[in-house]
Amino acid sequence: MSTETTTSAPLATIASLSAHEGQTITLRGWLYNLRASGKLLFPIFRDGTGTIQGIVPKAAVSEEVFETLKNLTLESSLTVTGKVRADSRAPSGFELDVESIEVLQRVPEDTPFPISLKEHGVDFLMEHRHLWLRTPRQSAILRVRATIMRAASEYFDTNGFIRTDPPILTPNACEGTSELFEMDYFDDDKAYLTQSGQLYIEATALALGKVYSFGPTFRAEKSKTRRHLTEFWMIEPEVAFLELDGLLNLAEAFITHIVTRVLESHRADLKVIGKDIAKLEAVITPDGFPRLSYDEAHAMLEKAFAEGKLEAPHKCGDDFGSPDETYISSQFDKPVMIHRYPAAFKAFYMQPDPLDPTKALCVDVLAPEGYGEIIGGSQRIHDYDLLKSRIEQHDLPLAAFQWYLDLRKYGSVPHAGFGMGIERAVAWICGLDHVRETIPFARTLNRIYP
Ligand code: 4AD
Ligand code: MG
């Protein structure tokens, strides 16, 4: 098999056809769909950058080209040469008047491509994820994901942050010990897959000032929800001398930048995915994100329950449940930033609020449309003795945290940071029902294949 073409036409991609209007070009790709109507064939080709419909009148091509295409099986790989014609009704804006075709690998008739245009159950699709990725909607989601990841790094890279990569194998927990993946680490040692790079980037922040990390993180989540993966990508900034208010400003500017970049280059993809673009445009208007304290959010839920808008009451002092978060976020067009949660159910490292030490100087950012938490962050405890007592109260092994305590011994300063799960952000920005479609190969409680 060779990818050399025998035509002399220039190679092009579907995404760049506007530069080739009226020209004869060659595309390399796959047969996505085929419709025949008498002496006319309407193949749809895809090449990874998009799809384009071809037009093949029997009279316009050789007998061989017509018969080859007419009998071609879906997802066969090919090169196709034809003339690019503008057509305002076509999704890509163009159609291809096919002149010739070369098949690279023909999918055998007796093992047809398993994913057809009809509806499949989600278990079937996940079992065939390696092939499902080829369909236009899934490809569009992955393109948007790539832009979200690029825009997220770009925001920090262009605002004076240094990327510092924390280890993935760690000797201790960061976010609670119940969700740790444990493994043997030589001899008698144990290691854990990281749940968050935070503790390590606190060290790099005190070395470099403004830092971020971006990598895979792991949680042995036993929950089967639309929001939980066992392996996901987190981007985390950490900043020396930053306090809670500054952290809220950072989160707001960061999310605004990402949504702006997605709107700049993915309107067509968002349409394929079925996202209401107006909902994203509302996010980036200049009038900041709403900010509510935990107590204010609780009061809002109490009122909603009294008015019959919520089925169950929210108990003050408890974390918000999914219906609570959905209700709060549905009151706003923009992400809502909820700050100062009760310290009792938050992480050990969070700085208490000096005005009410039962509250933590932390923030959760809830995405609109009921998507729930996309960002969690806080100001960190900077006092040595307080942090040590929190580690003890949480029954964490002091020895494993000695290096972390050192950061409070040698020139401690107030500092703060947050983490955003990329998959949660993609689910919200694309308007997806479940995080399993936001990553090429999702890892969940009950799936690790393919
Ligand atoms: O709120 P979390 O647990 O916060 C931390 O890990 C902090 N150490 C971050 C920091 O301050 N540097 O997780 C942060 C974000 C969540 O808001 C969510 O977007 C995502 O990570 N996340 C998950 N995404 C998918 N599946 C899971 N199981 C997730 N758990 C957290
Ligand atoms: Mg959280």
XYZ file of C-alpha atoms and ligand atoms in Angstrom:
482
model
C 0.000 0.000 0.000
C 1.350 3.388 -0.899
C 0.055 6.841 -0.157
C 1.708 8.211 -3.285
C -0.986 9.327 -5.671
C -0.745 8.838 -9.388
C -2.487 12.095 -10.228
C -0.625 15.334 -10.606
C -3.304 17.346 -8.798
C -2.112 19.153 -5.661
C -2.924 17.586 -2.282
C -5.434 19.467 -0.166
C -7.424 19.007 3.014
C -11.155 19.487 3.394
C -10.640 22.295 5.902
C -8.575 24.261 3.391
C -10.791 23.912 0.328
C -11.634 27.607 0.197
C -8.094 28.153 -1.108
C -8.788 25.741 -3.974
C -12.155 26.780 -5.358
C -12.427 25.869 -9.034
C -9.239 23.774 -8.917
C -8.727 20.054 -9.283
C -7.198 18.675 -6.095
C -6.526 15.344 -4.415
C -7.822 14.471 -0.947
C -6.595 11.574 1.194
C -9.132 10.061 3.511
C -11.972 7.632 3.958
C -15.434 6.955 2.581
C -17.793 8.178 5.279
C -21.118 7.572 3.538
C -22.500 6.701 0.124
C -25.876 7.380 -1.439
C -26.785 6.262 -4.951
C -29.666 7.505 -7.025
C -29.774 5.892 -10.466
C -26.874 7.180 -12.500
C -25.674 9.510 -9.754
C -23.504 8.694 -6.750
C -23.197 10.942 -3.699
C -20.222 9.740 -1.675
C -19.244 11.656 1.454
C -15.521 11.717 2.128
C -13.811 12.583 5.386
C -10.135 13.311 5.912
C -9.890 14.203 9.600
C -10.294 17.918 8.970
C -13.939 17.672 7.870
C -16.340 16.006 5.467
C -17.272 16.846 1.888
C -19.886 15.460 -0.438
C -18.779 14.256 -3.842
C -20.958 14.213 -6.957
C -20.384 11.421 -9.464
C -22.613 11.348 -12.575
C -22.090 8.083 -14.460
C -21.530 9.967 -17.687
C -18.808 12.171 -16.228
C -16.332 9.489 -15.131
C -14.878 6.280 -16.473
C -16.823 3.055 -16.027
C -14.095 1.839 -13.651
C -14.281 4.873 -11.355
C -18.078 4.691 -11.241
C -18.161 0.952 -10.455
C -15.353 1.208 -7.871
C -17.153 3.920 -5.980
C -20.594 2.402 -6.344
C -19.441 -0.787 -4.649
C -17.114 0.780 -2.128
C -17.621 -0.131 1.530
C -17.818 2.485 4.279
C -14.553 3.548 5.937
C -12.443 2.164 3.086
C -9.339 4.335 2.789
C -8.730 6.166 -0.466
C -7.411 9.110 -2.371
C -9.883 11.007 -4.470
C -9.260 13.611 -7.114
C -11.858 16.108 -8.229
C -12.768 19.701 -8.830
C -13.774 21.893 -5.900
C -17.078 23.658 -6.439
C -18.582 26.191 -4.016
C -22.053 25.229 -2.830
C -23.693 27.368 -0.190
C -25.975 24.507 0.928
C -23.058 22.185 1.728
C -21.948 22.116 5.388
C -18.323 22.706 4.357
C -19.392 25.252 1.740
C -18.049 23.064 -1.064
C -18.759 19.950 -3.099
C -16.349 17.820 -5.070
C -16.902 16.854 -8.716
C -15.104 13.536 -8.592
C -12.743 12.689 -11.456
C -10.851 9.657 -10.187
C -10.362 7.546 -7.113
C -7.727 5.150 -5.768
C -8.654 2.730 -3.016
C -5.901 2.073 -0.464
C -7.693 -0.529 1.625
C -11.174 -1.762 0.936
C -13.136 -2.770 4.033
C -14.243 -6.359 3.355
C -17.957 -6.852 2.669
C -18.300 -9.536 5.343
C -16.855 -7.338 8.118
C -18.530 -3.990 7.541
C -17.602 -0.949 9.641
C -19.570 -1.577 12.849
C -20.771 1.980 13.375
C -23.492 2.926 10.955
C -25.461 6.130 10.706
C -28.296 4.607 12.720
C -28.444 5.073 16.491
C -26.310 2.758 18.610
C -26.488 2.243 22.356
C -23.772 3.974 24.327
C -22.262 0.677 25.597
C -21.803 -0.472 22.025
C -20.233 2.838 21.089
C -17.856 2.818 24.047
C -16.862 -0.767 23.233
C -15.983 0.511 19.743
C -14.534 3.812 20.889
C -11.452 3.314 18.666
C -13.797 3.485 15.661
C -16.484 5.769 17.088
C -13.843 8.533 17.178
C -14.086 8.741 13.389
C -17.639 10.041 13.349
C -18.032 13.787 12.726
C -19.453 14.684 16.135
C -16.759 12.827 18.064
C -14.031 14.304 15.877
C -15.471 17.790 16.415
C -15.428 17.272 20.204
C -11.764 16.251 20.090
C -10.887 19.310 18.031
C -12.602 21.564 20.583
C -10.839 19.690 23.406
C -7.477 20.363 21.763
C -8.266 24.075 21.545
C -9.408 24.174 25.186
C -6.125 22.570 26.240
C -4.072 24.888 24.067
C -5.953 28.005 25.224
C -5.608 26.943 28.859
C -1.809 26.624 28.591
C -1.631 29.736 26.445
C -3.362 31.799 29.128
C -0.683 30.947 31.677
C 2.234 30.959 29.214
C 1.404 34.512 28.148
C 0.751 35.813 31.669
C 4.112 35.127 33.284
C 3.491 31.604 34.616
C 6.200 28.931 34.386
C 5.038 25.405 33.630
C 6.467 23.005 36.215
C 5.486 19.343 35.931
C 4.766 17.519 39.181
C 5.400 13.777 39.557
C 2.685 11.254 38.764
C 3.987 8.664 41.230
C 3.681 10.088 44.718
C 4.257 8.896 48.283
C 1.111 10.510 49.702
C -2.460 11.663 49.043
C -3.427 15.186 48.030
C -7.227 15.087 47.914
C -8.382 12.543 50.499
C -7.199 8.996 50.988
C -10.319 7.122 49.888
C -9.820 7.720 46.171
C -6.185 6.711 45.785
C -4.815 4.254 43.255
C -2.119 2.351 45.084
C 0.756 0.418 43.558
C 3.836 -1.430 44.716
C 7.000 0.637 44.433
C 9.972 -1.708 44.750
C 10.778 -3.639 47.906
C 8.238 -2.785 50.560
C 7.287 0.686 49.436
C 3.904 1.868 48.180
C 3.302 4.609 45.647
C 0.099 6.350 44.653
C -0.979 7.811 41.340
C -1.300 11.560 41.752
C -4.741 13.048 42.419
C -3.508 16.592 41.824
C -0.149 18.270 41.318
C -1.002 20.963 43.842
C 1.295 20.084 46.736
C 4.297 19.944 44.402
C 3.496 23.140 42.563
C 3.196 24.925 45.897
C 6.913 24.134 46.159
C 7.647 25.365 42.619
C 5.510 28.499 43.199
C 7.660 29.391 46.193
C 10.685 28.917 43.935
C 9.403 30.673 40.783
C 6.475 32.866 41.833
C 3.779 32.013 39.306
C 3.635 28.434 38.056
C 1.235 25.916 36.585
C 1.055 22.218 35.945
C -0.886 20.327 33.314
C -1.115 16.586 33.224
C -3.083 13.440 33.894
C -4.469 12.904 37.385
C -6.114 9.840 38.877
C -8.933 9.137 41.287
C -10.195 5.730 42.276
C -13.745 7.078 42.061
C -16.289 4.445 42.921
C -19.043 6.731 41.682
C -20.786 6.178 38.371
C -21.786 9.702 37.494
C -21.794 11.817 34.369
C -18.929 13.871 35.805
C -16.407 11.349 37.088
C -13.502 9.679 35.365
C -10.778 7.683 37.085
C -8.137 9.292 34.843
C -8.524 12.906 33.784
C -6.421 15.925 32.836
C -6.067 18.801 35.215
C -4.496 22.208 34.710
C -3.474 23.924 37.934
C -1.999 27.382 38.519
C -0.318 28.209 41.832
C 0.776 31.726 42.775
C 2.894 33.085 45.624
C 1.485 36.152 47.383
C -1.991 35.522 45.915
C -5.070 35.550 48.161
C -8.656 34.465 47.597
C -9.970 37.577 45.799
C -7.057 37.500 43.358
C -7.682 33.801 42.788
C -11.300 34.488 41.809
C -10.126 37.127 39.337
C -7.623 34.667 37.881
C -10.252 31.945 37.421
C -12.598 34.394 35.717
C -9.988 35.684 33.270
C -8.786 32.144 32.553
C -12.244 30.751 31.702
C -13.089 33.849 29.644
C -9.924 33.345 27.593
C -10.705 29.695 26.894
C -14.291 30.350 25.799
C -13.120 33.243 23.620
C -10.630 30.990 21.804
C -13.241 28.258 21.263
C -15.687 30.777 19.795
C -12.944 32.165 17.530
C -12.290 28.918 15.733
C -14.964 26.303 16.431
C -18.356 27.674 15.472
C -18.775 24.987 12.796
C -17.671 22.228 15.190
C -20.039 23.473 17.905
C -22.859 23.349 15.371
C -22.023 19.740 14.480
C -21.940 18.918 18.197
C -25.269 20.692 18.747
C -24.183 23.357 21.252
C -26.198 26.559 21.567
C -23.489 29.092 20.702
C -25.412 32.020 22.236
C -24.948 30.404 25.648
C -21.166 30.623 25.224
C -21.304 34.169 23.910
C -23.100 35.174 27.121
C -20.132 33.906 29.162
C -17.576 36.309 27.714
C -19.440 39.613 28.042
C -17.377 42.085 30.120
C -19.573 42.134 33.264
C -17.686 39.536 35.401
C -18.876 36.234 36.842
C -21.310 36.165 39.774
C -19.654 35.532 43.152
C -21.620 34.056 46.065
C -20.473 32.959 49.472
C -21.503 29.492 50.619
C -23.928 31.158 53.037
C -25.497 33.226 50.255
C -25.819 30.133 48.075
C -27.428 28.279 50.986
C -29.934 31.119 51.454
C -30.760 30.948 47.755
C -31.475 27.216 48.051
C -33.594 27.726 51.169
C -35.741 30.241 49.346
C -36.029 27.975 46.303
C -37.152 25.077 48.504
C -39.749 27.281 50.243
C -41.089 28.269 46.821
C -41.312 24.643 45.716
C -38.535 24.998 43.127
C -36.341 22.376 44.783
C -37.415 18.904 45.852
C -35.191 18.519 48.899
C -34.004 21.188 51.344
C -30.310 21.973 51.591
C -28.958 21.530 55.101
C -26.694 24.373 56.182
C -23.186 23.028 56.770
C -23.501 20.252 54.159
C -21.886 20.205 50.763
C -24.150 20.998 47.818
C -25.738 18.065 46.042
C -26.080 17.822 42.312
C -29.671 19.269 42.257
C -28.468 22.154 44.462
C -25.602 22.984 42.095
C -27.908 22.675 39.104
C -30.389 25.088 40.677
C -27.731 27.664 41.593
C -26.049 27.591 38.203
C -29.393 27.809 36.377
C -29.932 31.236 37.973
C -27.057 32.720 35.957
C -25.832 32.835 32.333
C -22.213 32.683 33.447
C -20.116 30.396 35.597
C -20.855 31.054 39.288
C -18.024 31.290 41.786
C -18.986 30.017 45.236
C -16.482 30.844 47.950
C -15.955 30.234 51.664
C -17.364 26.731 52.117
C -17.404 25.136 55.586
C -13.871 23.978 56.310
C -15.250 20.750 57.797
C -15.757 18.997 54.442
C -12.951 20.653 52.503
C -9.299 19.647 52.082
C -6.806 19.822 54.962
C -4.587 22.453 53.338
C -7.143 25.255 52.979
C -6.566 28.553 54.810
C -9.357 29.364 57.283
C -11.268 32.618 56.809
C -9.957 35.055 59.475
C -13.498 36.484 59.857
C -15.017 33.021 60.480
C -12.492 30.215 60.939
C -15.203 27.551 60.401
C -15.084 28.611 56.741
C -12.261 27.971 54.280
C -10.862 30.570 51.858
C -11.772 28.416 48.886
C -13.756 28.573 45.667
C -15.687 26.189 43.476
C -16.602 27.445 40.023
C -19.883 25.970 38.791
C -20.443 25.962 35.040
C -23.802 27.146 33.674
C -26.582 24.842 32.442
C -26.276 22.434 35.343
C -22.761 21.225 34.525
C -21.610 21.647 38.120
C -18.078 22.154 39.400
C -15.356 22.700 36.816
C -12.817 24.412 39.077
C -11.850 23.836 42.703
C -9.267 26.022 44.410
C -8.215 27.790 47.565
C -5.760 29.898 49.453
C -3.378 27.525 51.242
C -2.495 27.430 54.929
C 0.831 29.261 55.273
C 1.328 28.834 59.024
C 3.517 25.874 60.022
C 1.758 24.956 63.268
C -1.742 25.238 61.847
C -0.876 23.081 58.844
C 0.792 20.483 61.058
C -2.274 20.251 63.270
C -4.539 19.870 60.201
C -2.394 17.036 58.867
C -2.715 15.314 62.242
C -6.473 15.936 62.481
C -6.911 14.339 59.060
C -4.891 11.296 60.164
C -2.369 11.843 57.392
C 1.163 10.443 57.817
C 3.269 13.344 59.057
C 6.525 11.880 57.734
C 5.264 11.841 54.132
C 4.302 15.507 54.454
C 7.513 16.759 56.055
C 8.725 18.278 52.805
C 5.351 20.037 52.404
C 5.629 21.436 55.933
C 9.146 22.677 55.099
C 7.538 25.137 52.675
C 6.026 26.820 55.762
C 9.359 26.823 57.570
C 11.484 28.581 54.959
C 10.022 31.941 53.942
C 6.331 31.065 54.015
C 3.962 33.454 52.204
C 0.218 33.456 51.508
C -0.357 31.606 48.251
C -3.286 30.236 46.304
C -4.206 28.165 43.288
C -6.891 26.134 41.625
C -7.380 23.096 39.427
C -9.635 22.773 36.390
C -10.564 19.354 35.051
C -10.307 19.550 31.254
C -13.048 16.979 30.712
C -15.539 18.891 32.846
C -14.727 22.030 30.864
C -15.129 20.218 27.538
C -18.460 18.692 28.629
C -19.807 22.117 29.511
C -18.404 24.028 26.523
C -19.593 21.371 24.061
C -22.879 20.714 25.895
C -22.334 16.959 26.346
C -24.365 14.679 28.596
C -21.389 12.758 29.941
C -17.632 13.240 30.366
C -16.942 9.920 28.603
C -17.206 11.731 25.230
C -14.736 14.461 26.189
C -11.538 12.382 26.104
C -10.319 9.987 23.410
C -10.392 6.929 25.693
C -12.341 7.437 28.912
C -11.380 5.494 32.025
C -14.296 4.877 34.363
C -15.261 2.532 37.182
C -16.553 -0.096 34.782
C -14.494 0.440 31.632
C -10.828 0.187 30.751
C -11.278 -1.208 27.181
C -10.284 -0.299 24.492
O -11.783 20.070 43.372
P -10.585 19.181 43.176
O -10.584 17.876 43.869
O -9.348 20.076 43.579
C -8.044 19.682 43.592
O -7.625 18.617 43.202
C -7.112 20.779 44.004
N -5.899 20.146 44.528
C -6.824 21.654 42.819
C -5.959 22.822 43.172
O -6.350 23.634 43.992
N -4.799 22.936 42.547
O -10.403 18.910 41.624
C -10.216 19.998 40.730
C -11.045 19.792 39.481
C -12.554 19.697 39.729
O -13.124 20.965 39.865
C -13.001 18.982 38.474
O -13.057 19.862 37.390
C -11.866 18.019 38.228
O -10.731 18.543 38.870
N -12.153 16.671 38.749
C -12.560 15.638 37.993
N -12.816 15.536 36.684
C -13.206 14.338 36.200
N -13.342 13.225 36.965
C -13.090 13.279 38.286
N -13.196 12.177 39.018
C -12.678 14.522 38.863
N -12.345 14.923 40.110
C -12.024 16.236 40.019
Mg -13.630 20.002 44.241
